[in-house]
mmCIF file of C-alpha atoms and ligand atoms in Angstrom:
data_model
loop_
_atom_site.group_PDB
_atom_site.id
_atom_site.type_symbol
_atom_site.label_atom_id
_atom_site.label_comp_id
_atom_site.label_asym_id
_atom_site.label_seq_id
_atom_site.Cartn_x
_atom_site.Cartn_y
_atom_site.Cartn_z
ATOM 1 C CA MET A 373 9.363 -1.394 -25.188
ATOM 2 C CA VAL A 374 9.647 -4.753 -24.556
ATOM 3 C CA HIS A 375 6.080 -6.515 -23.974
ATOM 4 C CA PRO A 376 5.968 -7.273 -19.965
ATOM 5 C CA LEU A 377 5.092 -10.960 -21.108
ATOM 6 C CA HIS A 378 7.887 -11.434 -23.412
ATOM 7 C CA GLN A 379 9.332 -14.480 -21.386
ATOM 8 C CA PHE A 380 6.210 -16.252 -21.334
ATOM 9 C CA VAL A 381 6.274 -18.508 -24.483
ATOM 10 C CA TYR A 382 3.934 -21.208 -23.782
ATOM 11 C CA CYS A 383 -0.060 -20.741 -23.145
ATOM 12 C CA PRO A 384 -0.684 -21.415 -19.614
ATOM 13 C CA SER A 385 -4.045 -22.785 -20.139
ATOM 14 C CA CYS A 386 -3.239 -25.216 -22.963
ATOM 15 C CA GLY A 387 0.595 -25.377 -23.163
ATOM 16 C CA ALA A 388 0.456 -24.523 -27.064
ATOM 17 C CA LYS A 389 3.747 -22.675 -28.000
ATOM 18 C CA ALA A 390 1.028 -20.204 -29.949
ATOM 19 C CA PHE A 391 1.278 -17.199 -27.547
ATOM 20 C CA THR A 392 1.112 -14.065 -28.893
ATOM 21 C CA ASN A 393 1.181 -10.693 -27.667
ATOM 22 C CA ARG A 394 -2.691 -9.190 -27.802
ATOM 23 C CA ASN A 395 -2.186 -5.999 -26.554
ATOM 24 C CA GLU A 396 0.619 -4.170 -23.982
ATOM 25 C CA LYS A 397 -1.592 -5.634 -21.236
ATOM 26 C CA ALA A 398 -2.089 -9.340 -22.274
ATOM 27 C CA LYS A 399 -0.841 -12.146 -24.544
ATOM 28 C CA GLN A 400 -3.542 -14.457 -25.999
ATOM 29 C CA CYS A 401 -3.040 -18.312 -27.093
ATOM 30 C CA ASP A 402 -3.583 -18.639 -30.774
ATOM 31 C CA VAL A 403 -4.729 -22.340 -30.083
ATOM 32 C CA CYS A 404 -7.220 -22.236 -27.588
ATOM 33 C CA GLY A 405 -8.187 -18.188 -27.339
ATOM 34 C CA PHE A 406 -7.191 -18.009 -23.580
ATOM 35 C CA THR A 407 -5.942 -14.248 -22.404
ATOM 36 C CA TYR A 408 -3.706 -13.529 -19.762
ATOM 37 C CA TYR A 409 -3.490 -10.058 -18.308
ATOM 38 C CA TYR A 410 -0.394 -9.176 -16.759
ATOM 39 C CA ASN A 411 -1.850 -7.448 -13.905
ATOM 40 C CA PRO A 412 0.484 -5.889 -10.822
ATOM 41 C CA ALA A 413 1.554 -8.045 -7.910
ATOM 42 C CA ALA A 414 0.188 -6.181 -4.617
ATOM 43 C CA SER A 415 2.720 -5.604 -1.899
ATOM 44 C CA VAL A 416 2.957 -3.640 1.127
ATOM 45 C CA ALA A 417 5.788 -1.746 2.994
ATOM 46 C CA CYS A 418 5.411 -0.311 6.466
ATOM 47 C CA PHE A 419 6.434 3.220 8.446
ATOM 48 C CA ILE A 420 6.779 1.660 11.758
ATOM 49 C CA ARG A 421 7.060 5.066 13.998
ATOM 50 C CA ASN A 422 7.507 5.366 17.768
ATOM 51 C CA PRO A 423 6.647 8.780 19.775
ATOM 52 C CA LYS A 424 10.305 10.125 19.601
ATOM 53 C CA ASP A 425 9.098 10.077 15.709
ATOM 54 C CA GLU A 426 12.090 7.582 14.712
ATOM 55 C CA LEU A 427 11.246 4.942 12.286
ATOM 56 C CA LEU A 428 12.173 1.253 12.737
ATOM 57 C CA LEU A 429 14.080 0.550 9.339
ATOM 58 C CA VAL A 430 15.707 -2.790 7.990
ATOM 59 C CA LYS A 431 18.829 -3.908 5.876
ATOM 60 C CA ARG A 432 17.867 -5.694 2.956
ATOM 61 C CA ALA A 433 19.439 -9.491 2.905
ATOM 62 C CA LYS A 434 18.649 -10.474 -0.550
ATOM 63 C CA GLU A 435 18.486 -9.156 -3.677
ATOM 64 C CA PRO A 436 17.592 -6.836 -5.506
ATOM 65 C CA ALA A 437 19.283 -3.660 -3.747
ATOM 66 C CA LEU A 438 21.055 -5.982 -1.252
ATOM 67 C CA GLY A 439 22.603 -4.150 1.903
ATOM 68 C CA THR A 440 20.273 -1.038 1.232
ATOM 69 C CA LEU A 441 17.823 0.231 3.529
ATOM 70 C CA ASP A 442 14.040 -0.921 3.120
ATOM 71 C CA LEU A 443 10.932 -0.665 5.004
ATOM 72 C CA PRO A 444 9.609 -3.666 6.372
ATOM 73 C CA GLY A 445 7.234 -5.487 3.985
ATOM 74 C CA GLY A 446 6.809 -7.620 0.913
ATOM 75 C CA PHE A 447 4.640 -9.392 -0.918
ATOM 76 C CA ALA A 448 0.964 -10.040 -0.130
ATOM 77 C CA ASP A 449 -0.081 -13.604 -0.283
ATOM 78 C CA ARG A 450 -3.304 -15.251 -2.097
ATOM 79 C CA PHE A 451 -6.651 -14.868 0.239
ATOM 80 C CA GLU A 452 -4.499 -12.439 2.479
ATOM 81 C CA SER A 453 -5.710 -8.840 3.151
ATOM 82 C CA ALA A 454 -2.891 -5.929 2.727
ATOM 83 C CA GLU A 455 -3.274 -5.310 6.534
ATOM 84 C CA GLU A 456 -2.728 -9.072 7.222
ATOM 85 C CA ALA A 457 0.249 -8.761 4.936
ATOM 86 C CA VAL A 458 1.810 -5.623 6.944
ATOM 87 C CA TYR A 459 1.157 -7.744 10.315
ATOM 88 C CA ARG A 460 2.629 -10.840 8.840
ATOM 89 C CA GLU A 461 5.710 -8.829 7.072
ATOM 90 C CA ILE A 462 6.661 -7.047 10.254
ATOM 91 C CA LYS A 463 6.199 -10.165 12.560
ATOM 92 C CA GLU A 464 8.816 -12.085 9.867
ATOM 93 C CA GLU A 465 11.563 -9.195 9.524
ATOM 94 C CA THR A 466 11.353 -7.847 12.868
ATOM 95 C CA GLY A 467 9.826 -9.782 15.403
ATOM 96 C CA LEU A 468 7.251 -7.490 16.495
ATOM 97 C CA VAL A 469 3.623 -7.984 16.670
ATOM 98 C CA PHE A 470 1.479 -4.991 15.716
ATOM 99 C CA SER A 471 -2.002 -5.245 14.759
ATOM 100 C CA ASP A 472 -2.739 -1.810 14.360
ATOM 101 C CA SER A 473 -1.823 -0.071 10.905
ATOM 102 C CA ARG A 474 -3.136 2.721 8.853
ATOM 103 C CA TYR A 475 -3.145 3.018 4.845
ATOM 104 C CA LEU A 476 -1.285 6.045 3.325
ATOM 105 C CA PHE A 477 -0.764 5.792 -0.287
ATOM 106 C CA SER A 478 0.201 3.620 -3.046
ATOM 107 C CA LEU A 479 3.040 3.507 -5.642
ATOM 108 C CA PRO A 480 3.580 1.282 -8.937
ATOM 109 C CA ASN A 481 6.860 -0.417 -8.846
ATOM 110 C CA ILE A 482 9.405 -2.961 -10.928
ATOM 111 C CA TYR A 483 11.119 -5.584 -8.883
ATOM 112 C CA PRO A 484 13.667 -7.263 -10.636
ATOM 113 C CA TYR A 485 13.541 -10.835 -9.657
ATOM 114 C CA LEU A 486 16.010 -13.325 -10.940
ATOM 115 C CA GLY A 487 15.991 -11.781 -14.233
ATOM 116 C CA PHE A 488 12.156 -11.285 -14.467
ATOM 117 C CA LYS A 489 10.624 -7.610 -14.092
ATOM 118 C CA VAL A 490 7.690 -8.146 -11.432
ATOM 119 C CA HIS A 491 5.527 -5.190 -11.815
ATOM 120 C CA THR A 492 3.973 -4.559 -8.528
ATOM 121 C CA LEU A 493 1.518 -1.960 -6.559
ATOM 122 C CA ASP A 494 2.996 -1.129 -3.324
ATOM 123 C CA LEU A 495 0.867 0.002 -0.800
ATOM 124 C CA PHE A 496 2.224 1.890 2.175
ATOM 125 C CA PHE A 497 0.757 1.557 5.628
ATOM 126 C CA GLU A 498 2.025 3.460 9.006
ATOM 127 C CA CYS A 499 2.009 1.635 12.397
ATOM 128 C CA ARG A 500 2.128 4.066 15.567
ATOM 129 C CA VAL A 501 3.991 2.194 18.117
ATOM 130 C CA ASP A 502 5.061 2.887 21.633
ATOM 131 C CA THR A 503 8.500 1.003 21.336
ATOM 132 C CA PHE A 504 10.898 -0.615 19.180
ATOM 133 C CA GLU A 505 12.024 -2.803 22.002
ATOM 134 C CA GLY A 506 12.426 -6.734 20.975
ATOM 135 C CA ALA A 507 12.903 -5.965 17.432
ATOM 136 C CA LYS A 508 14.886 -8.546 16.001
ATOM 137 C CA ALA A 509 15.915 -8.883 12.320
ATOM 138 C CA ALA A 510 15.174 -12.025 10.364
ATOM 139 C CA ASP A 511 14.115 -13.603 7.043
ATOM 140 C CA ASP A 512 14.547 -10.843 4.541
ATOM 141 C CA ALA A 513 15.824 -8.499 6.749
ATOM 142 C CA ALA A 514 19.800 -8.374 7.682
ATOM 143 C CA GLU A 515 19.361 -6.139 10.473
ATOM 144 C CA THR A 516 17.007 -3.465 12.082
ATOM 145 C CA ILE A 517 17.932 0.079 12.056
ATOM 146 C CA ILE A 518 16.355 2.949 13.880
ATOM 147 C CA LEU A 519 16.561 6.334 12.252
ATOM 148 C CA PRO A 520 14.820 10.051 13.093
ATOM 149 C CA ILE A 521 12.187 10.588 10.312
ATOM 150 C CA SER A 522 14.161 13.990 10.010
ATOM 151 C CA SER A 523 17.392 12.218 8.683
ATOM 152 C CA LEU A 524 15.942 10.077 6.221
ATOM 153 C CA THR A 525 17.913 10.217 3.099
ATOM 154 C CA PRO A 526 15.512 8.501 -0.281
ATOM 155 C CA LYS A 527 19.061 7.497 -1.863
ATOM 156 C CA ASP A 528 19.711 5.263 1.121
ATOM 157 C CA PHE A 529 16.843 3.200 -0.060
ATOM 158 C CA GLY A 530 17.302 0.744 -2.817
ATOM 159 C CA LEU A 531 14.123 0.124 -4.264
ATOM 160 C CA HIS A 532 12.649 2.815 -6.550
ATOM 161 C CA SER A 533 9.153 3.160 -4.873
ATOM 162 C CA ILE A 534 10.705 3.336 -1.493
ATOM 163 C CA GLN A 535 12.848 6.234 -2.298
ATOM 164 C CA LYS A 536 9.625 7.962 -3.609
ATOM 165 C CA ALA A 537 7.562 6.730 -0.453
ATOM 166 C CA ILE A 538 10.195 8.287 1.800
ATOM 167 C CA THR A 539 10.237 11.454 0.127
ATOM 168 C CA LEU A 540 6.516 11.326 -0.035
ATOM 169 C CA TYR A 541 6.231 10.540 3.708
ATOM 170 C CA THR A 542 8.575 13.250 4.732
ATOM 171 C CA SER A 543 7.323 16.105 2.769
ATOM 172 C CA ASN A 544 3.658 15.070 4.189
ATOM 173 C CA LEU A 545 5.251 15.758 7.706
ATOM 174 C CA ASN A 546 6.756 19.117 6.780
ATOM 175 C CA ASP A 547 3.108 19.950 5.517
ATOM 176 C CA SER A 548 1.360 19.044 8.891
ATOM 177 C CA SER A 549 3.925 21.021 11.044
ATOM 178 C CA LYS A 550 3.115 23.995 9.494
HETATM 179 ZN ZN1 LIG B 492 -3.854 -22.291 -25.231
#
């Protein structure tokens, strides 16, 4: 397996071209000793659900997985909580303002970005809302799409962790109705 840091050639601390593999998680500089651990980036995604058990989804406006279905979400910024990231991303992509979100579960993912494999830890949330009225796609979302939860098909979602999340979310739903 290719080291996740194989594209990192120079030490980010001293700039020496002596940045060698330390182990599968890290590279170390042979000159200054700096060790860089490649930890996953935190990202969030949200199931926005109305009382009719429909979800507000978005169609991806950018690569990767351009044109496929997605949950509103994105990377958490520095100094931001996951809840704040959910609030900001929903506002950016759908124009809606929700403050109440509930954490569900997390999944690891690899997000291909401009030839670089960004390892992420995707945190999934649920927002229960009265209505999707006023939703308008912007930013990374090409359009908003409303679908009943019962009709969701994981393969319509382009990102791997989102496909898994759709499967988990809909199977939990079936469990709770028993
Ligand atoms: Zn160095």
